[in-house]
């Protein structure tokens, strides 16, 4: 039986008693998920971006199983998350199939990457069916729970999103989301089919006015806002900056936590519709990230961090 969060005001960094429901739940369409999820991109390798050295296979499998044991039921992935020897989808399938009934796997399509790892520009709308089917094969599923259209800088996403809406109608996809979009793209997609989540870069020290607006719009409309690089912040694909700064470190110390936990807690406290998908291949970091769901920052701490965030503009 899944353990419940027991010490909601005292994350104690690595307490095994804190589970992914500590920050509550949210619905992606009809699918309920704990607000602390897991991003699978980092499972395939540890160097900058996911072209790095292959991960230790057994460790990646163990991290995935531990995540589910800790109550994580929202995993973010993509068929294009692979390094020379590792595929995030294959690792998820090997570690977790047959999948728990409540596990929601969110994948994304849009970028084009060939078998050698070279990036092309964007998949054409007529290629998206093949990309969706590739995810279905790799994950061993007949339907994908949620598929995000990852925008590749195109001005309009109507054609691509329309192609995914057809695949949803055909039963290959349950729910749709969008990623790396501006508010106008969200509206464009919503005119075609319902959108259950928006996945954009967002985190402490990564302030962008249009993303702040999207965060607000999603909250008003009951759409999940799912930031990537919430831990890495400005470091993005290269991971967290070596120095988090005095303010973040001081707040972490006050909660007997870590700067990464403070970053996650700050992100989650932006609204009940904000979901976290921290990515790690490190089992200790996984436990800390799940425990961050129990860390409650005070109003004063939020104000201090908000000020830092705004300065980053
Ligand atoms: N839609 C998109 O375009 C898009 C783009 C990028 C990512 N994503 C998704 O978003 C997820 C999150 O992004 P991400 O994994 O790149 O960034 P992230 O979660 O913000 O940060 C991951 C980085 O932080 C480190 N880290 C994680 N937990 C830590 C902790 N408790 N203490 C210290 N360091 C920690 C990781 O290294 P260790 O492995 O050493 O812990 C890794 O270098 C991805 O996994 C992917 O699923 C989506």
Short mmCIF file of C-alpha atoms and ligand atoms in Angstrom, two decimals:
data_model
loop_
_atom_site.label_atom_id
_atom_site.label_comp_id
_atom_site.label_asym_id
_atom_site.label_seq_id
_atom_site.Cartn_x
_atom_site.Cartn_y
_atom_site.Cartn_z
CA UNK A 1 0.00 0.00 0.00
CA UNK A 2 1.22 3.50 -0.83
CA UNK A 3 2.60 5.47 2.09
CA UNK A 4 1.01 8.82 2.87
CA UNK A 5 2.80 12.11 3.52
CA UNK A 6 3.27 12.32 7.27
CA UNK A 7 5.35 15.40 8.02
CA UNK A 8 3.89 18.06 5.81
CA UNK A 9 5.80 20.95 7.43
CA UNK A 10 9.12 19.25 7.88
CA UNK A 11 10.54 17.70 4.74
CA UNK A 12 13.75 16.53 6.50
CA UNK A 13 15.38 16.21 3.13
CA UNK A 14 15.53 12.48 2.65
CA UNK A 15 12.69 11.20 4.83
CA UNK A 16 11.35 8.07 3.12
CA UNK A 17 7.91 8.77 4.63
CA UNK A 18 7.17 11.72 2.35
CA UNK A 19 5.35 10.70 -0.79
CA UNK A 20 4.48 12.42 -4.05
CA UNK A 21 1.00 13.38 -2.87
CA UNK A 22 2.43 15.71 -0.19
CA UNK A 23 1.66 18.74 -2.37
CA UNK A 24 -1.76 17.45 -3.38
CA UNK A 25 -3.15 16.29 -6.70
CA UNK A 26 -4.36 17.76 -9.99
CA UNK A 27 -6.37 16.42 -12.91
CA UNK A 28 -5.08 16.06 -16.44
CA UNK A 29 -8.48 15.67 -18.07
CA UNK A 30 -10.00 12.69 -16.27
CA UNK A 31 -6.60 11.48 -14.99
CA UNK A 32 -5.61 12.40 -11.44
CA UNK A 33 -1.90 12.91 -10.72
CA UNK A 34 0.15 13.84 -7.69
CA UNK A 35 1.65 17.30 -8.10
CA UNK A 36 5.19 15.94 -7.74
CA UNK A 37 5.99 13.95 -10.85
CA UNK A 38 9.16 12.86 -12.58
CA UNK A 39 10.93 13.93 -15.80
CA UNK A 40 12.63 11.06 -17.62
CA UNK A 41 15.00 13.05 -19.84
CA UNK A 42 17.92 12.81 -17.41
CA UNK A 43 17.70 9.03 -17.16
CA UNK A 44 19.54 8.50 -20.41
CA UNK A 45 22.79 10.21 -19.48
CA UNK A 46 24.35 12.64 -17.07
CA UNK A 47 26.27 15.09 -19.23
CA UNK A 48 24.86 18.31 -20.65
CA UNK A 49 21.59 17.75 -22.51
CA UNK A 50 20.68 14.18 -23.35
CA UNK A 51 23.45 13.51 -25.84
CA UNK A 52 25.76 12.80 -22.91
CA UNK A 53 27.34 9.62 -21.63
CA UNK A 54 24.85 6.73 -21.29
CA UNK A 55 23.49 6.30 -17.79
CA UNK A 56 23.99 3.21 -15.65
CA UNK A 57 21.05 1.12 -16.80
CA UNK A 58 20.38 -0.54 -13.46
CA UNK A 59 20.47 2.79 -11.64
CA UNK A 60 17.98 4.36 -14.05
CA UNK A 61 15.64 1.39 -13.66
CA UNK A 62 15.99 1.61 -9.88
CA UNK A 63 15.24 5.36 -9.91
CA UNK A 64 12.04 4.78 -11.89
CA UNK A 65 10.85 2.02 -9.58
CA UNK A 66 11.69 4.09 -6.51
CA UNK A 67 9.76 7.04 -7.97
CA UNK A 68 6.62 4.92 -8.30
CA UNK A 69 7.18 3.46 -4.83
CA UNK A 70 7.26 7.05 -3.52
CA UNK A 71 3.89 7.71 -5.12
CA UNK A 72 4.97 9.37 -8.36
CA UNK A 73 2.19 8.72 -10.86
CA UNK A 74 3.05 11.33 -13.50
CA UNK A 75 6.10 10.65 -15.67
CA UNK A 76 7.15 12.95 -18.48
CA UNK A 77 9.02 11.44 -21.42
CA UNK A 78 9.55 11.47 -25.19
CA UNK A 79 10.78 9.06 -27.85
CA UNK A 80 13.48 11.61 -28.67
CA UNK A 81 14.96 11.32 -25.17
CA UNK A 82 17.81 8.98 -25.93
CA UNK A 83 21.57 8.84 -25.78
CA UNK A 84 23.86 6.39 -27.57
CA UNK A 85 22.70 3.35 -25.56
CA UNK A 86 19.69 4.47 -23.54
CA UNK A 87 16.11 5.34 -24.40
CA UNK A 88 13.91 6.95 -21.76
CA UNK A 89 10.82 5.16 -23.06
CA UNK A 90 12.55 1.79 -23.10
CA UNK A 91 13.76 2.31 -19.53
CA UNK A 92 10.24 3.25 -18.40
CA UNK A 93 8.77 0.19 -20.11
CA UNK A 94 11.43 -2.17 -18.69
CA UNK A 95 11.18 -0.74 -15.18
CA UNK A 96 7.45 -0.30 -14.81
CA UNK A 97 5.43 -2.52 -17.17
CA UNK A 98 2.92 -3.86 -16.47
CA UNK A 99 2.13 -0.31 -15.48
CA UNK A 100 0.27 0.61 -12.28
CA UNK A 101 -3.34 1.58 -13.08
CA UNK A 102 -2.87 5.13 -11.82
CA UNK A 103 0.36 5.86 -13.70
CA UNK A 104 0.01 8.70 -16.20
CA UNK A 105 2.76 8.81 -18.83
CA UNK A 106 2.98 12.10 -20.68
CA UNK A 107 4.97 12.17 -23.88
CA UNK A 108 5.67 14.81 -26.48
CA UNK A 109 6.12 15.05 -30.21
CA UNK A 110 7.17 17.84 -32.55
CA UNK A 111 10.97 17.80 -32.69
CA UNK A 112 12.62 15.63 -35.30
CA UNK A 113 15.64 13.54 -34.29
CA UNK A 114 17.15 10.77 -36.40
CA UNK A 115 18.50 7.44 -35.17
CA UNK A 116 22.04 8.78 -34.84
CA UNK A 117 20.80 11.52 -32.52
CA UNK A 118 21.05 14.37 -35.04
CA UNK A 119 18.35 17.00 -34.64
CA UNK A 120 16.36 18.11 -37.62
CA UNK A 121 13.97 21.04 -37.49
CA UNK A 122 10.34 20.16 -36.85
CA UNK A 123 8.33 17.08 -37.70
CA UNK A 124 5.77 17.83 -40.40
CA UNK A 125 2.11 17.45 -39.39
CA UNK A 126 1.80 14.34 -41.56
CA UNK A 127 4.77 12.77 -39.72
CA UNK A 128 3.21 13.10 -36.26
CA UNK A 129 1.24 9.85 -36.54
CA UNK A 130 4.53 7.97 -36.95
CA UNK A 131 5.99 9.78 -33.93
CA UNK A 132 2.95 8.94 -31.80
CA UNK A 133 3.14 5.30 -32.91
CA UNK A 134 6.86 5.21 -32.04
CA UNK A 135 5.95 6.27 -28.47
CA UNK A 136 3.19 3.65 -28.32
CA UNK A 137 5.60 0.89 -29.43
CA UNK A 138 8.38 1.92 -27.08
CA UNK A 139 6.08 2.28 -24.08
CA UNK A 140 4.10 -0.84 -24.96
CA UNK A 141 0.75 0.90 -24.86
CA UNK A 142 -2.27 1.07 -27.16
CA UNK A 143 -3.15 4.62 -26.15
CA UNK A 144 -0.96 7.48 -24.89
CA UNK A 145 -2.37 9.18 -21.77
CA UNK A 146 -1.27 12.70 -22.71
CA UNK A 147 0.70 13.96 -25.71
CA UNK A 148 2.17 17.44 -25.76
CA UNK A 149 2.79 19.16 -29.05
CA UNK A 150 6.28 20.58 -28.54
CA UNK A 151 6.32 23.75 -30.66
CA UNK A 152 9.48 24.13 -32.72
CA UNK A 153 9.34 27.91 -33.12
CA UNK A 154 6.60 27.78 -35.76
CA UNK A 155 4.42 30.86 -35.76
CA UNK A 156 1.18 28.87 -35.91
CA UNK A 157 0.69 25.45 -34.32
CA UNK A 158 -2.74 24.91 -35.90
CA UNK A 159 -1.69 22.33 -38.50
CA UNK A 160 0.43 20.28 -36.09
CA UNK A 161 -2.11 20.43 -33.28
CA UNK A 162 -4.89 19.60 -35.74
CA UNK A 163 -2.97 16.45 -36.75
CA UNK A 164 -2.73 15.42 -33.08
CA UNK A 165 -6.43 16.15 -32.55
CA UNK A 166 -7.19 13.68 -35.36
CA UNK A 167 -5.07 11.04 -33.60
CA UNK A 168 -6.97 11.77 -30.41
CA UNK A 169 -10.24 11.26 -32.27
CA UNK A 170 -8.81 7.99 -33.63
CA UNK A 171 -8.20 6.79 -30.05
CA UNK A 172 -4.37 6.79 -30.10
CA UNK A 173 -4.22 9.64 -27.58
CA UNK A 174 -6.40 10.35 -24.56
CA UNK A 175 -5.54 13.99 -23.85
CA UNK A 176 -3.53 16.75 -25.50
CA UNK A 177 -1.17 19.43 -24.24
CA UNK A 178 1.17 22.01 -25.70
CA UNK A 179 4.76 22.91 -24.95
CA UNK A 180 7.02 25.90 -25.47
CA UNK A 181 4.11 28.11 -26.43
CA UNK A 182 2.93 31.68 -26.02
CA UNK A 183 -0.60 32.52 -24.88
CA UNK A 184 -1.74 32.96 -28.49
CA UNK A 185 -0.67 29.38 -29.31
CA UNK A 186 -2.68 28.03 -26.39
CA UNK A 187 -5.75 29.86 -27.68
CA UNK A 188 -5.07 28.56 -31.20
CA UNK A 189 -4.91 24.96 -29.93
CA UNK A 190 -8.01 25.34 -27.76
CA UNK A 191 -10.01 26.35 -30.82
CA UNK A 192 -9.20 22.89 -32.23
CA UNK A 193 -9.39 20.54 -29.21
CA UNK A 194 -9.26 20.68 -25.39
CA UNK A 195 -5.82 21.28 -23.84
CA UNK A 196 -5.12 19.71 -20.43
CA UNK A 197 -1.58 20.98 -19.84
CA UNK A 198 1.00 23.52 -20.88
CA UNK A 199 4.66 22.58 -20.51
CA UNK A 200 7.05 25.53 -20.69
CA UNK A 201 10.41 26.46 -19.24
CA UNK A 202 9.83 28.13 -15.92
CA UNK A 203 11.56 28.34 -12.58
CA UNK A 204 13.19 30.61 -10.05
CA UNK A 205 15.63 32.89 -11.90
CA UNK A 206 13.99 32.15 -15.26
CA UNK A 207 11.57 35.06 -15.58
CA UNK A 208 9.75 35.61 -18.88
CA UNK A 209 6.68 37.87 -19.02
CA UNK A 210 4.83 35.68 -21.52
CA UNK A 211 5.33 32.60 -19.38
CA UNK A 212 4.10 34.44 -16.29
CA UNK A 213 0.97 35.31 -18.31
CA UNK A 214 0.52 31.68 -19.36
CA UNK A 215 0.88 30.56 -15.76
CA UNK A 216 -1.96 32.91 -14.85
CA UNK A 217 -4.17 31.94 -17.81
CA UNK A 218 -3.72 28.24 -17.04
CA UNK A 219 -4.71 28.85 -13.41
CA UNK A 220 -7.85 30.73 -14.47
CA UNK A 221 -8.86 28.00 -16.93
CA UNK A 222 -7.99 25.00 -14.75
CA UNK A 223 -5.23 23.83 -17.09
CA UNK A 224 -2.12 22.22 -15.60
CA UNK A 225 1.04 24.29 -15.92
CA UNK A 226 4.03 21.94 -15.99
CA UNK A 227 7.38 23.72 -15.90
CA UNK A 228 10.60 22.19 -17.12
CA UNK A 229 13.98 23.24 -15.68
CA UNK A 230 12.35 24.10 -12.34
CA UNK A 231 15.46 22.73 -10.59
CA UNK A 232 18.01 23.64 -13.24
CA UNK A 233 16.69 27.23 -13.50
CA UNK A 234 18.82 29.37 -15.77
CA UNK A 235 21.26 26.45 -16.19
CA UNK A 236 18.61 24.74 -18.36
CA UNK A 237 19.98 21.68 -20.15
CA UNK A 238 23.32 22.04 -18.33
CA UNK A 239 21.71 21.49 -14.90
CA UNK A 240 21.61 23.70 -11.81
CA UNK A 241 24.13 26.50 -11.38
CA UNK A 242 26.99 25.65 -9.01
CA UNK A 243 26.07 28.59 -6.77
CA UNK A 244 22.41 29.06 -5.83
CA UNK A 245 23.02 32.36 -4.09
CA UNK A 246 22.83 33.38 -0.42
CA UNK A 247 19.06 33.88 -0.26
CA UNK A 248 18.14 30.45 -1.63
CA UNK A 249 20.77 28.76 0.56
CA UNK A 250 19.56 30.59 3.68
CA UNK A 251 15.93 29.57 3.06
CA UNK A 252 17.03 25.99 2.41
CA UNK A 253 18.93 25.95 5.72
CA UNK A 254 15.88 27.29 7.57
CA UNK A 255 13.93 24.24 6.40
CA UNK A 256 16.77 21.74 6.82
CA UNK A 257 16.45 21.27 3.06
CA UNK A 258 18.43 21.88 -0.10
CA UNK A 259 18.39 24.70 -2.67
CA UNK A 260 16.83 22.30 -5.22
CA UNK A 261 13.98 21.65 -2.77
CA UNK A 262 13.46 25.38 -2.29
CA UNK A 263 13.29 25.85 -6.06
CA UNK A 264 10.68 23.10 -6.38
CA UNK A 265 8.65 24.40 -3.43
CA UNK A 266 8.68 27.94 -4.83
CA UNK A 267 7.45 26.60 -8.18
CA UNK A 268 4.66 24.54 -6.63
CA UNK A 269 3.53 27.51 -4.53
CA UNK A 270 2.77 29.48 -7.72
CA UNK A 271 -0.64 27.78 -7.77
CA UNK A 272 -2.44 24.47 -7.25
CA UNK A 273 -2.42 23.90 -11.01
CA UNK A 274 1.39 23.86 -11.15
CA UNK A 275 2.89 20.36 -11.41
CA UNK A 276 6.57 19.54 -10.96
CA UNK A 277 8.50 17.08 -13.16
CA UNK A 278 12.04 17.26 -11.74
CA UNK A 279 14.46 15.09 -13.66
CA UNK A 280 17.23 13.09 -12.08
CA UNK A 281 19.18 9.90 -12.47
CA UNK A 282 20.32 10.11 -8.85
CA UNK A 283 18.28 8.15 -6.26
CA UNK A 284 19.08 10.56 -3.41
CA UNK A 285 17.98 13.54 -5.51
CA UNK A 286 14.77 11.69 -6.34
CA UNK A 287 13.91 11.27 -2.65
CA UNK A 288 14.73 14.93 -1.99
CA UNK A 289 12.60 16.07 -4.93
CA UNK A 290 9.59 14.10 -3.74
CA UNK A 291 10.12 15.45 -0.21
CA UNK A 292 10.08 19.00 -1.60
CA UNK A 293 6.34 18.59 -2.02
CA UNK A 294 6.03 18.84 1.76
CA UNK A 295 8.11 22.01 2.07
CA UNK A 296 5.91 25.06 2.70
CA UNK A 297 7.62 28.39 2.23
CA UNK A 298 6.40 31.28 4.37
CA UNK A 299 4.93 34.44 2.86
CA UNK A 300 8.14 36.27 3.74
CA UNK A 301 10.28 33.60 2.05
CA UNK A 302 8.06 33.66 -1.04
CA UNK A 303 8.38 37.46 -1.22
CA UNK A 304 12.19 37.25 -0.98
CA UNK A 305 12.32 34.60 -3.71
CA UNK A 306 9.81 36.47 -5.89
CA UNK A 307 12.07 39.52 -5.73
CA UNK A 308 15.04 37.41 -6.88
CA UNK A 309 12.92 35.95 -9.66
CA UNK A 310 11.85 39.36 -10.94
CA UNK A 311 15.45 40.62 -10.89
CA UNK A 312 16.32 37.83 -13.31
CA UNK A 313 14.20 39.43 -16.04
N1 LIG B 1 8.98 20.34 -23.19
C1 LIG B 1 10.27 20.55 -23.31
O1 LIG B 1 10.72 21.17 -24.25
C2 LIG B 1 11.19 20.01 -22.26
C3 LIG B 1 12.54 20.44 -22.26
C4 LIG B 1 13.38 19.94 -21.30
C5 LIG B 1 12.91 19.05 -20.35
N2 LIG B 1 11.60 18.63 -20.37
C6 LIG B 1 11.09 17.69 -19.36
O2 LIG B 1 11.20 18.31 -18.11
C7 LIG B 1 11.89 17.47 -17.19
C8 LIG B 1 12.65 18.34 -16.21
O3 LIG B 1 13.71 18.96 -16.88
P1 LIG B 1 15.21 18.59 -16.55
O4 LIG B 1 15.30 17.22 -16.04
O5 LIG B 1 16.02 18.95 -17.72
O6 LIG B 1 15.57 19.72 -15.49
P2 LIG B 1 15.37 19.87 -13.91
O7 LIG B 1 14.48 18.85 -13.37
O8 LIG B 1 15.08 21.30 -13.67
O9 LIG B 1 16.85 19.65 -13.43
C9 LIG B 1 17.55 18.48 -13.69
C10 LIG B 1 18.99 18.76 -13.33
O10 LIG B 1 19.07 19.06 -11.94
C11 LIG B 1 19.77 18.03 -11.25
N3 LIG B 1 18.95 17.72 -10.06
C12 LIG B 1 17.71 17.15 -10.02
N4 LIG B 1 17.29 17.03 -8.75
C13 LIG B 1 18.28 17.56 -7.97
C14 LIG B 1 18.43 17.71 -6.57
N5 LIG B 1 17.49 17.33 -5.69
N6 LIG B 1 19.59 18.27 -6.12
C15 LIG B 1 20.55 18.67 -6.98
N7 LIG B 1 20.47 18.55 -8.31
C16 LIG B 1 19.33 17.99 -8.81
C17 LIG B 1 19.88 16.87 -12.20
O11 LIG B 1 21.09 16.18 -12.03
P3 LIG B 1 21.12 14.69 -11.37
O12 LIG B 1 20.67 13.74 -12.43
O13 LIG B 1 22.55 14.55 -11.00
O14 LIG B 1 20.21 14.74 -10.19
C18 LIG B 1 19.90 17.58 -13.56
O15 LIG B 1 21.19 18.07 -13.86
C19 LIG B 1 12.77 16.61 -18.09
O16 LIG B 1 13.22 15.44 -17.43
C20 LIG B 1 11.88 16.37 -19.27
O17 LIG B 1 11.00 15.29 -18.99
C21 LIG B 1 10.75 19.11 -21.30
#
